[in-house]
Amino acid sequence: MATAVVPFIRVTAQPNTESRRVALAWGIVAAVIITVLLGLGWLLGSGGKILMVKTPSMGQAAPVGSLLVDRPVALSSVRAGDIVTYAVADRPGITYTHRVVGINADSSLTTKGDINGAIDPWPVTSDMLLGSPALIVPGAGWLVTALPVLLLGSLLIWFLTGPFTDKVTRSSLRLAGLALVFSYAAFLYKPFVNLDVLTNVASAGSVEATVVSTGLFPVQVSGPGGAAVTLSSGEVGTLHIHDLAQNGYYQVAANLHLPWTGWVIVAAICAVPLLIAYTIGRNPEGELA
């Protein structure tokens, strides 16, 4: 009788590639956070400031929602055309970031918002000067503002979905929850499409309204009986409105106005949760962690 000889095969444990990927991702996130915190510590320790633009006075140079990274600057080094940040003693808690339009004989600065109709009433002296923006990041201020809602909402979703033992169910609920948190933050702060009315000039049966876009995306602004204007973030436009209500009021509508490439990008971003859900469904062992 022939005897079959089966060679001895040594089986070695293979590393869990999924766990390694997750650990690598969290390691990268931790490294980025540490780097950002160290950079912020250095900036703040050297007298710098981080501010968010909340009014449209600087127009397209620093639209609403921009994040300003200010560095200390000496009054003597400031030139006409520079943008500076200053504070007024009798207005605590308020800072102004405007452009220098003139330097006075006593070396104080005359400043003005780019879209403002008048210069600022305070000559800026050295004790008022806080710094000058070394970096202006449009839109980043919205993210910083929404960060508490995004973080707390995400932690709440993770906590509420923890008891689900099925990985696909847990990941799907987390994905839907995160999309809901993001949507709520967008609804709460309205960073994408928004509008401010700067001035109204009324005449017989019509109004000339000056408006500025304060959202991130381009908008088409229209009023009853007038031609529409297309505005990008921080851009100023004029509406001629001829159809007024009986009490003299009027309505202005701002609608998203993107080129076809912009719509493609928005559609691709909106499709990300769907693609993640599809990937999780194709790989039941995977998990949104």
Rosetta silent file (secondary structure, phi, psi, omega in degrees, C-alpha in Angstrom):
SEQUENCE: MATAVVPFIRVTAQPNTESRRVALAWGIVAAVIITVLLGLGWLLGSGGKILMVKTPSMGQAAPVGSLLVDRPVALSSVRAGDIVTYAVADRPGITYTHRVVGINADSSLTTKGDINGAIDPWPVTSDMLLGSPALIVPGAGWLVTALPVLLLGSLLIWFLTGPFTDKVTRSSLRLAGLALVFSYAAFLYKPFVNLDVLTNVASAGSVEATVVSTGLFPVQVSGPGGAAVTLSSGEVGTLHIHDLAQNGYYQVAANLHLPWTGWVIVAAICAVPLLIAYTIGRNPEGELA
SCORE:     score description
SCORE:     0.000 S_00000001
   1 L     0.000  129.519  179.724    0.000    0.000    0.000 S_00000001
   2 L   -79.329  140.418  179.467    1.376    3.348   -1.018 S_00000001
   3 L  -111.571  123.790  178.945    1.589    5.992    1.636 S_00000001
   4 L   -81.856  132.500  179.747    1.099    9.603    0.674 S_00000001
   5 L  -105.046  119.896  179.339    3.473   11.983    2.348 S_00000001
   6 L   -99.811  119.619 -178.876    2.135   15.439    3.015 S_00000001
   7 L   -65.186  146.060  179.402    4.865   18.018    3.542 S_00000001
   8 L   -73.813  126.178 -179.586    4.730   20.025    6.734 S_00000001
   9 L  -113.656  124.172  179.380    3.553   23.538    6.057 S_00000001
  10 L   -86.790  124.366 -179.792    4.221   26.213    8.596 S_00000001
  11 L  -100.031  123.171  178.505    1.341   28.646    8.971 S_00000001
  12 L  -109.913  145.353  179.882    2.259   32.134   10.112 S_00000001
  13 L   -70.736  130.048  178.348   -0.201   34.721   11.305 S_00000001
  14 L   -88.505  141.906 -179.847   -0.774   37.479    8.780 S_00000001
  15 L   -65.126  148.033  178.297   -0.984   41.016   10.062 S_00000001
  16 L   -77.325   98.735 -175.167   -4.398   42.571   10.187 S_00000001
  17 H   -65.452  -33.361  179.516   -4.091   44.989    7.278 S_00000001
  18 H   -63.983  -44.375  179.182   -7.397   46.668    8.089 S_00000001
  19 H   -64.931  -36.663  179.077   -6.276   47.478   11.633 S_00000001
  20 H   -66.398  -38.361  178.328   -2.951   48.730   10.325 S_00000001
  21 H   -64.200  -44.415  179.238   -4.712   51.042    7.876 S_00000001
  22 H   -62.635  -43.845  179.607   -6.921   52.455   10.610 S_00000001
  23 H   -62.987  -39.734  178.435   -3.920   52.926   12.916 S_00000001
  24 H   -64.344  -42.588 -179.985   -1.997   54.651   10.117 S_00000001
  25 H   -62.212  -45.869  178.472   -4.931   56.977    9.394 S_00000001
  26 H   -65.981  -33.680  176.649   -5.276   57.944   13.051 S_00000001
  27 H   -64.409  -40.871  177.872   -1.514   58.418   13.268 S_00000001
  28 H   -65.117  -44.043  178.677   -1.588   60.833   10.339 S_00000001
  29 H   -59.946  -44.920  179.726   -4.511   62.733   11.884 S_00000001
  30 H   -62.703  -40.492  179.662   -2.682   62.954   15.221 S_00000001
  31 H   -64.209  -41.151  178.786    0.502   64.177   13.505 S_00000001
  32 H   -64.287  -44.677 -179.706   -1.423   66.883   11.638 S_00000001
  33 H   -61.797  -44.346  179.983   -3.188   68.024   14.824 S_00000001
  34 H   -63.159  -42.266  179.062    0.085   68.164   16.764 S_00000001
  35 H   -61.849  -44.980  179.356    1.775   70.116   13.956 S_00000001
  36 H   -62.990  -43.562 -179.867   -1.098   72.615   13.793 S_00000001
  37 H   -63.851  -39.706  177.562   -1.118   73.054   17.583 S_00000001
  38 H   -64.710  -41.847  177.916    2.641   73.635   17.652 S_00000001
  39 H   -63.335  -41.938  177.849    2.332   76.194   14.865 S_00000001
  40 H   -64.847  -40.111  178.302   -0.503   77.966   16.670 S_00000001
  41 H   -61.745  -42.409  178.093    1.479   77.964   19.900 S_00000001
  42 H   -64.605  -43.295 -178.817    4.458   79.558   18.175 S_00000001
  43 H   -62.952  -49.762 -178.105    2.251   82.152   16.460 S_00000001
  44 H   -67.914  -34.850  178.542    0.367   83.149   19.600 S_00000001
  45 H   -67.544  -26.317  179.551    3.539   83.111   21.684 S_00000001
  46 L   -92.452    9.730  176.574    5.190   85.568   19.305 S_00000001
  47 L    95.802    4.124  179.052    2.292   88.011   19.566 S_00000001
  48 L   -76.275  168.671  179.955    0.297   86.870   16.556 S_00000001
  49 E  -139.572  152.603  174.191   -3.472   86.573   16.418 S_00000001
  50 E  -119.217  121.952 -174.445   -6.030   84.452   14.598 S_00000001
  51 E  -130.518  157.017  175.311   -9.231   86.267   13.678 S_00000001
  52 E  -114.858  137.005  177.484  -12.364   85.622   11.645 S_00000001
  53 L   -78.741  123.349 -176.641  -13.904   88.178    9.310 S_00000001
  54 L  -114.209  -10.313  178.120  -17.534   88.731   10.342 S_00000001
  55 L  -126.999  157.890 -172.882  -18.505   91.778    8.272 S_00000001
  56 L   -88.404   16.344 -169.899  -18.168   92.402    4.518 S_00000001
  57 L   -61.912  -25.129 -179.507  -16.274   95.711    4.735 S_00000001
  58 L   -93.709    6.634  173.935  -13.138   94.353    3.009 S_00000001
  59 H    58.003 -134.606 -177.196  -15.045   92.979    0.037 S_00000001
  60 H   -77.585  -14.871  178.439  -13.226   90.369   -2.017 S_00000001
  61 H   -67.461  -35.277  178.315   -9.891   91.019   -0.285 S_00000001
  62 L  -151.784   80.252 -176.924  -11.179   89.333    2.888 S_00000001
  63 L   -64.049  162.707  175.471  -14.746   88.034    2.444 S_00000001
  64 L   -55.758  134.801 -177.922  -16.985   87.157    5.372 S_00000001
  65 L    93.975   -3.346  177.465  -15.854   83.840    6.831 S_00000001
  66 L   -73.092  149.227  174.985  -12.174   84.365    6.017 S_00000001
  67 E  -103.909  126.122  179.952   -9.584   83.368    8.610 S_00000001
  68 E  -104.391  130.519  172.926   -6.869   85.949    9.250 S_00000001
  69 E  -108.273  100.779 -175.592   -3.468   84.996   10.595 S_00000001
  70 E   -90.020  140.101  173.577   -2.067   88.273   11.909 S_00000001
  71 E  -114.601  149.846  177.820    1.598   88.894   12.672 S_00000001
  72 L   -62.376  144.869 -179.595    2.901   91.766   14.824 S_00000001
  73 L  -145.908  144.258  177.897    4.019   94.776   12.816 S_00000001
  74 L   -82.919  144.621 -179.242    5.599   98.119   13.697 S_00000001
  75 H   -58.920  -36.668 -176.919    3.691  101.263   12.801 S_00000001
  76 H   -68.399  -19.167 -178.153    6.734  102.674   11.001 S_00000001
  77 H   -92.225   -5.678 -177.793    6.847   99.715    8.599 S_00000001
  78 L   -80.714  138.345  179.578    3.239  100.072    7.421 S_00000001
  79 L  -121.411  159.760  175.648    2.680  101.567    3.973 S_00000001
  80 L   -59.365  135.330 -176.850   -0.389  102.857    2.160 S_00000001
  81 L   100.395  -18.666  177.115   -2.240   99.918    0.626 S_00000001
  82 L   -71.741  155.687  173.572   -1.351   97.507    3.450 S_00000001
  83 E  -102.701  130.489 -178.508   -4.090   95.788    5.423 S_00000001
  84 E  -129.367  158.273  174.729   -3.849   96.188    9.193 S_00000001
  85 E  -114.923  132.959 -179.499   -5.796   95.044   12.241 S_00000001
  86 E  -144.462  166.136  177.785   -6.417   97.455   15.086 S_00000001
  87 E  -130.101  153.056  179.290   -8.614   97.941   18.137 S_00000001
  88 L  -110.772  134.145 -172.613  -10.227  101.021   19.667 S_00000001
  89 L   -59.437  -38.884 -176.579  -10.002  101.512   23.439 S_00000001
  90 L   -86.899    9.513  175.088  -13.640  102.515   23.924 S_00000001
  91 L  -128.719   71.227 -176.287  -14.890   99.505   21.915 S_00000001
  92 L   -64.574  143.306  177.771  -13.617   96.484   23.857 S_00000001
  93 L    83.628   -2.151 -179.113  -13.815   93.102   22.190 S_00000001
  94 L  -115.455  132.028  174.368  -14.057   94.552   18.670 S_00000001
  95 E  -120.122  154.219  179.756  -11.222   94.541   16.149 S_00000001
  96 E  -123.385  133.368  174.179  -11.090   96.137   12.719 S_00000001
  97 E  -120.656  102.307 -175.341   -9.153   94.838    9.734 S_00000001
  98 E  -133.905  170.111 -178.176   -9.065   97.554    7.079 S_00000001
  99 E   -90.988  142.282  176.628   -6.768   98.909    4.395 S_00000001
 100 E   -78.026  120.921  179.892   -4.401  101.822    4.972 S_00000001
 101 E  -109.335   -4.703  178.298   -5.385  104.645    2.609 S_00000001
 102 E  -172.280  153.235  176.449   -3.109  107.327    4.028 S_00000001
 103 E  -119.095  123.603 -173.959   -0.335  108.086    6.508 S_00000001
 104 L   -82.608  170.472 -177.200   -0.720  111.263    8.528 S_00000001
 105 L   -62.550  -30.086  179.447    1.948  113.772    9.554 S_00000001
 106 L   -89.551   14.438  178.773    2.088  112.312   13.073 S_00000001
 107 L    75.120   -0.677  174.411    2.674  108.819   11.563 S_00000001
 108 L   -71.283  162.141 -173.174   -0.838  107.641   12.476 S_00000001
 109 E  -107.561  140.037  169.894   -2.733  105.678    9.835 S_00000001
 110 E  -100.481  125.653 -174.581   -5.929  106.509    7.997 S_00000001
 111 E  -123.736  162.604 -178.743   -7.843  103.318    7.232 S_00000001
 112 E  -162.578  138.988  171.111  -10.957  102.322    5.334 S_00000001
 113 L   -67.988  143.154 -174.208  -12.825   99.159    4.446 S_00000001
 114 L   -57.782  -34.613 -178.110  -12.557   98.419    0.724 S_00000001
 115 L  -106.222    5.393  177.698  -16.319   98.635    0.158 S_00000001
 116 L   -76.699  150.752 -178.513  -17.086  101.233    2.819 S_00000001
 117 L   -83.888  -16.278 -176.352  -18.199  104.661    1.700 S_00000001
 118 L  -135.913  158.216  176.995  -16.192  106.605    4.289 S_00000001
 119 L   -73.531  161.449  178.334  -12.837  106.385    6.019 S_00000001
 120 L   -68.637  144.093 -175.725  -12.632  105.130    9.593 S_00000001
 121 L   -77.204   -5.819 -176.483  -13.129  107.882   12.204 S_00000001
 122 L  -112.614  120.178  168.180  -10.077  106.873   14.275 S_00000001
 123 L   -65.052  129.629 -174.881   -6.482  107.602   13.220 S_00000001
 124 E   -85.571  118.739  178.054   -4.635  104.378   14.034 S_00000001
 125 L  -103.467  174.912 -174.553   -1.707  104.909   16.402 S_00000001
 126 L   -62.660  -33.652 -179.401    0.940  102.443   17.554 S_00000001
 127 L   -75.178  -14.436  177.427   -0.947  101.545   20.737 S_00000001
 128 L   -92.890  -22.840 -173.084   -4.033  100.636   18.665 S_00000001
 129 E   -73.534  125.045  179.625   -2.198   98.562   16.055 S_00000001
 130 E  -100.363  -28.771 -179.035   -2.507   94.792   16.592 S_00000001
 131 E   159.250 -170.894  179.024   -0.839   93.479   13.457 S_00000001
 132 E  -136.430  138.893 -177.394   -1.126   92.824    9.752 S_00000001
 133 E   -64.412  118.491  172.187   -2.515   89.693    8.067 S_00000001
 134 E   -83.126  -21.963 -178.106    0.305   87.405    6.958 S_00000001
 135 E  -150.311  132.925  174.145   -2.280   84.970    5.619 S_00000001
 136 E  -121.189  117.602 -177.615   -5.924   85.301    4.589 S_00000001
 137 E  -113.032  100.453 -179.711   -7.744   81.993    4.087 S_00000001
 138 L   -61.110  134.907  175.898  -11.224   82.533    2.582 S_00000001
 139 L    85.265  -21.369 -175.659  -13.873   80.264    4.083 S_00000001
 140 H   -66.523  -27.208  178.248  -11.657   78.764    6.786 S_00000001
 141 H   -64.742  -33.699  176.552  -13.331   80.863    9.456 S_00000001
 142 H   -61.886  -41.592 -179.959  -16.628   79.109    8.768 S_00000001
 143 H   -63.719  -42.915  178.900  -14.966   75.765    9.478 S_00000001
 144 H   -63.509  -40.867  179.426  -13.521   77.037   12.761 S_00000001
 145 H   -63.402  -41.301 -176.984  -16.916   78.441   13.756 S_00000001
 146 H   -82.652   -7.658 -173.813  -18.698   75.180   12.973 S_00000001
 147 H   -57.237  -44.445  178.442  -16.012   72.996   14.562 S_00000001
 148 H   -58.278  -42.792  178.717  -17.708   72.658   17.994 S_00000001
 149 H   -64.618  -43.152 -178.848  -20.964   71.524   16.366 S_00000001
 150 H   -65.263  -43.366 -178.248  -19.131   69.124   14.044 S_00000001
 151 H   -69.602  -48.240 -179.558  -16.999   67.604   16.815 S_00000001
 152 H   -64.678  -40.884  178.163  -19.765   67.285   19.404 S_00000001
 153 H   -63.714  -41.715  179.516  -22.202   65.958   16.814 S_00000001
 154 H   -65.209  -42.993  177.866  -19.685   63.394   15.551 S_00000001
 155 H   -63.102  -38.961  178.302  -18.887   62.201   19.087 S_00000001
 156 H   -64.064  -42.660  178.473  -22.606   61.886   19.840 S_00000001
 157 H   -62.490  -44.224  179.724  -23.154   59.814   16.685 S_00000001
 158 H   -61.712  -40.250 -179.058  -20.209   57.536   17.570 S_00000001
 159 H   -68.131  -43.859 -176.589  -21.558   57.075   21.111 S_00000001
 160 H   -70.264  -29.009 -178.353  -25.136   56.339   20.033 S_00000001
 161 H   -92.457   -5.147 -179.526  -24.108   53.819   17.364 S_00000001
 162 L   -57.985  -40.168 -177.224  -21.593   51.997   19.571 S_00000001
 163 L   -66.148  -16.585 -179.883  -24.091   49.390   20.914 S_00000001
 164 L   -72.998  122.745 -175.779  -24.825   48.058   17.398 S_00000001
 165 L   -84.306  -27.906 -180.000  -22.786   44.873   16.982 S_00000001
 166 L   -74.134  124.629 -174.187  -23.263   44.458   13.239 S_00000001
 167 H   -64.762  -40.938 -178.316  -20.440   46.321   11.504 S_00000001
 168 H   -65.440  -44.696  178.552  -22.411   47.192    8.370 S_00000001
 169 H   -61.986  -45.611 -179.113  -25.353   48.546   10.380 S_00000001
 170 H   -62.062  -45.078 -178.993  -23.063   50.513   12.678 S_00000001
 171 H   -66.168  -39.821  179.884  -21.086   52.011    9.800 S_00000001
 172 H   -64.407  -42.850  178.535  -24.228   52.899    7.839 S_00000001
 173 H   -65.414  -38.813  178.396  -25.767   54.656   10.838 S_00000001
 174 H   -65.603  -40.639  179.744  -22.546   56.548   11.490 S_00000001
 175 H   -63.237  -46.578  178.600  -22.339   57.633    7.877 S_00000001
 176 H   -64.382  -39.450  179.567  -25.933   58.890    7.884 S_00000001
 177 H   -64.844  -41.554  179.039  -25.401   60.589   11.243 S_00000001
 178 H   -65.419  -39.076  176.385  -22.277   62.422   10.096 S_00000001
 179 H   -62.480  -38.569  178.307  -24.096   63.646    6.985 S_00000001
 180 H   -66.548  -41.026  178.598  -26.895   64.914    9.243 S_00000001
 181 H   -62.412  -45.072  179.120  -24.414   66.713   11.525 S_00000001
 182 H   -62.434  -43.066 -179.991  -22.763   68.411    8.538 S_00000001
 183 H   -63.551  -39.442  179.246  -26.160   69.426    7.124 S_00000001
 184 H   -65.084  -42.207  178.377  -27.222   70.887   10.471 S_00000001
 185 H   -62.568  -40.297  178.535  -24.005   72.932   10.719 S_00000001
 186 H   -65.278  -39.004  177.689  -24.553   74.237    7.179 S_00000001
 187 H   -67.512  -38.758 -175.505  -28.150   75.180    8.047 S_00000001
 188 H   -69.644  -43.815 -172.985  -27.106   76.843   11.308 S_00000001
 189 H  -101.744  -16.918  177.675  -24.274   79.024    9.971 S_00000001
 190 L    51.553   58.401 -177.150  -25.294   79.395    6.290 S_00000001
 191 L   -82.021  -17.314 -168.956  -21.739   79.562    4.930 S_00000001
 192 L   -88.765  -46.333 -178.680  -22.508   78.711    1.311 S_00000001
 193 L  -132.841  120.081  178.109  -25.116   81.231    0.107 S_00000001
 194 L  -159.581  165.848 -172.001  -25.853   84.491    1.911 S_00000001
 195 E  -152.345  142.132  172.168  -26.355   88.161    1.188 S_00000001
 196 E  -121.420  138.849  173.477  -26.149   91.551    2.921 S_00000001
 197 E   -94.738  121.133 -176.311  -27.927   94.708    1.786 S_00000001
 198 E   -86.818  -50.112 -177.768  -25.574   97.667    2.204 S_00000001
 199 E  -142.496  156.560  172.805  -27.665  100.650    1.094 S_00000001
 200 E  -129.238  129.711  173.933  -31.118  101.522   -0.244 S_00000001
 201 E  -121.412  110.896 -175.488  -31.848  104.555   -2.387 S_00000001
 202 E   -94.213  144.086  171.814  -35.581  105.014   -2.924 S_00000001
 203 E  -138.300 -174.294 -175.949  -37.237  106.980   -5.695 S_00000001
 204 L   -63.296  108.000  174.089  -40.772  107.125   -7.069 S_00000001
 205 L    76.630    9.721 -178.885  -41.909  103.512   -7.411 S_00000001
 206 E  -152.442  165.901  178.412  -38.423  101.959   -7.356 S_00000001
 207 E  -138.574  137.996  171.190  -35.421  101.203   -5.175 S_00000001
 208 E  -105.991  111.267 -175.901  -31.714  100.996   -5.962 S_00000001
 209 E  -108.592  130.370  173.904  -30.216   98.435   -3.568 S_00000001
 210 E   -99.073  123.347 -173.934  -26.499   97.844   -3.121 S_00000001
 211 E  -126.360  158.723  177.173  -25.822   94.264   -2.034 S_00000001
 212 E  -136.669  137.771  177.458  -22.776   92.136   -1.243 S_00000001
 213 E   -78.885  127.575  179.892  -22.427   88.358   -1.323 S_00000001
 214 L  -116.111   13.431  175.898  -21.344   86.988    2.063 S_00000001
 215 L  -102.701  174.903 -177.508  -21.413   83.273    1.206 S_00000001
 216 L   -77.697  -33.462 -171.638  -18.714   81.020   -0.211 S_00000001
 217 L   -96.104  154.402  173.443  -20.382   80.221   -3.539 S_00000001
 218 L   -63.012  144.293 -179.339  -21.233   82.520   -6.470 S_00000001
 219 E  -131.894  154.577  170.712  -24.841   83.674   -6.423 S_00000001
 220 E  -108.383  118.386 -174.630  -27.299   85.264   -8.816 S_00000001
 221 E  -105.662  133.257 -178.401  -29.196   88.025   -7.030 S_00000001
 222 E  -142.757  155.536  175.349  -32.498   89.319   -8.347 S_00000001
 223 L  -135.220  162.770 -177.249  -35.390   91.516   -7.277 S_00000001
 224 L   -59.412  126.150  174.800  -38.903   92.047   -8.662 S_00000001
 225 L    76.713    9.843 -179.371  -38.900   93.926  -11.945 S_00000001
 226 L  -127.989  163.112  178.723  -35.122   94.315  -12.143 S_00000001
 227 L   -75.273  145.821  179.686  -32.200   92.642  -13.872 S_00000001
 228 L   -80.426  153.165  174.629  -30.266   89.993  -11.941 S_00000001
 229 E  -124.902  145.241  178.862  -26.597   90.383  -11.011 S_00000001
 230 E  -104.343  127.810 -175.014  -24.063   87.604  -10.464 S_00000001
 231 E  -128.406  139.045  169.835  -21.740   88.008   -7.483 S_00000001
 232 L   -93.045  177.223 -175.892  -18.810   86.032   -6.124 S_00000001
 233 L   -60.584  123.357  179.468  -17.870   85.969   -2.441 S_00000001
 234 L    85.476   -2.951 -177.542  -17.316   89.530   -1.203 S_00000001
 235 L   -84.137  144.343 -178.561  -18.368   91.143   -4.486 S_00000001
 236 E  -103.887  140.264  177.317  -20.672   94.174   -4.484 S_00000001
 237 E  -141.886  166.236 -179.168  -23.516   94.688   -6.951 S_00000001
 238 E  -120.979  131.421  177.019  -26.444   97.029   -7.557 S_00000001
 239 E  -109.956  135.585  173.903  -30.064   95.989   -8.076 S_00000001
 240 E  -107.706  106.704 -173.422  -32.687   98.235   -9.669 S_00000001
 241 E  -106.534  123.476 -174.468  -36.028   97.068   -8.280 S_00000001
 242 L  -110.419  -19.787 -179.484  -39.182   98.483   -9.870 S_00000001
 243 L  -102.337  100.310 -178.769  -41.971   96.265   -8.505 S_00000001
 244 L  -102.731  154.633  174.397  -42.516   97.186   -4.868 S_00000001
 245 L   -71.012  169.076 -176.703  -45.116   95.911   -2.436 S_00000001
 246 L   -60.355  -31.816 -179.413  -47.922   98.230   -1.344 S_00000001
 247 L   -88.724    5.524  178.456  -46.059   99.157    1.837 S_00000001
 248 L    90.188   -2.922  178.826  -42.871   99.938   -0.095 S_00000001
 249 L   -78.770  161.718  176.342  -41.045   96.761    0.893 S_00000001
 250 L  -144.716  161.918  178.903  -39.277   94.531   -1.593 S_00000001
 251 L  -116.958  142.614  176.743  -37.764   91.061   -1.657 S_00000001
 252 L  -121.332  131.762 -179.660  -34.333   90.034   -2.896 S_00000001
 253 E  -112.695  135.455  176.551  -33.545   86.442   -3.848 S_00000001
 254 E  -118.994  117.898 -178.034  -30.036   84.947   -3.943 S_00000001
 255 E  -117.483  144.842  179.050  -29.676   81.653   -5.823 S_00000001
 256 E   -58.059  132.948 -175.939  -26.638   79.438   -6.239 S_00000001
 257 L  -136.491   88.190 -177.810  -24.946   80.192   -9.567 S_00000001
 258 L  -107.483  150.135  167.991  -22.143   77.768  -10.415 S_00000001
 259 L   -69.292  169.479 -176.204  -20.466   76.953  -13.736 S_00000001
 260 H   -61.814  -32.541  177.913  -20.908   73.385  -14.968 S_00000001
 261 H   -65.694  -36.511  177.624  -17.529   72.443  -13.484 S_00000001
 262 H   -64.897  -40.475  177.723  -18.700   73.708  -10.107 S_00000001
 263 H   -64.491  -37.142  177.965  -21.839   71.594  -10.295 S_00000001
 264 H   -63.393  -43.607  179.749  -19.713   68.548  -11.141 S_00000001
 265 H   -64.179  -44.396  178.977  -17.510   69.166   -8.086 S_00000001
 266 H   -62.058  -42.717  178.853  -20.533   69.666   -5.810 S_00000001
 267 H   -63.054  -39.230  179.203  -22.146   66.493   -7.169 S_00000001
 268 H   -65.225  -41.169  178.395  -18.921   64.554   -6.588 S_00000001
 269 H   -64.879  -42.603  179.452  -18.697   65.778   -2.981 S_00000001
 270 H   -65.928  -24.817 -178.803  -22.351   64.906   -2.360 S_00000001
 271 L   -82.288   -9.635 -177.847  -21.715   61.428   -3.796 S_00000001
 272 H   -57.890  -48.102  177.645  -18.944   60.650   -1.277 S_00000001
 273 H   -58.869  -37.502  178.866  -21.320   59.217    1.388 S_00000001
 274 H   -63.735  -42.385  179.615  -22.966   57.060   -1.288 S_00000001
 275 H   -66.181  -39.052  177.869  -19.598   55.707   -2.437 S_00000001
 276 H   -64.795  -43.047  178.437  -18.559   54.970    1.147 S_00000001
 277 H   -62.544  -39.031  178.486  -21.865   53.169    1.778 S_00000001
 278 H   -64.515  -41.336  179.208  -21.373   51.161   -1.419 S_00000001
 279 H   -64.223  -42.093  178.644  -17.850   50.201   -0.342 S_00000001
 280 H   -63.658  -40.658  178.907  -19.069   49.103    3.085 S_00000001
 281 H   -65.253  -34.630  179.354  -21.826   47.035    1.475 S_00000001
 282 H   -74.933  -25.423 -178.508  -19.343   45.332   -0.854 S_00000001
 283 L  -125.698   84.620 -176.144  -17.008   44.562    2.033 S_00000001
 284 L   -58.566  -21.584  179.943  -19.080   43.482    5.056 S_00000001
 285 L   -79.105  -15.688 -179.629  -15.904   43.089    7.123 S_00000001
 286 L   -77.203  165.540 -178.680  -15.063   46.756    6.680 S_00000001
 287 L  -154.611  143.873  174.032  -16.204   49.438    9.054 S_00000001
 288 L   -80.636   99.390 -173.700  -16.380   53.195    9.210 S_00000001
 289 L  -120.500    0.000    0.000  -14.054   53.712   12.156 S_00000001
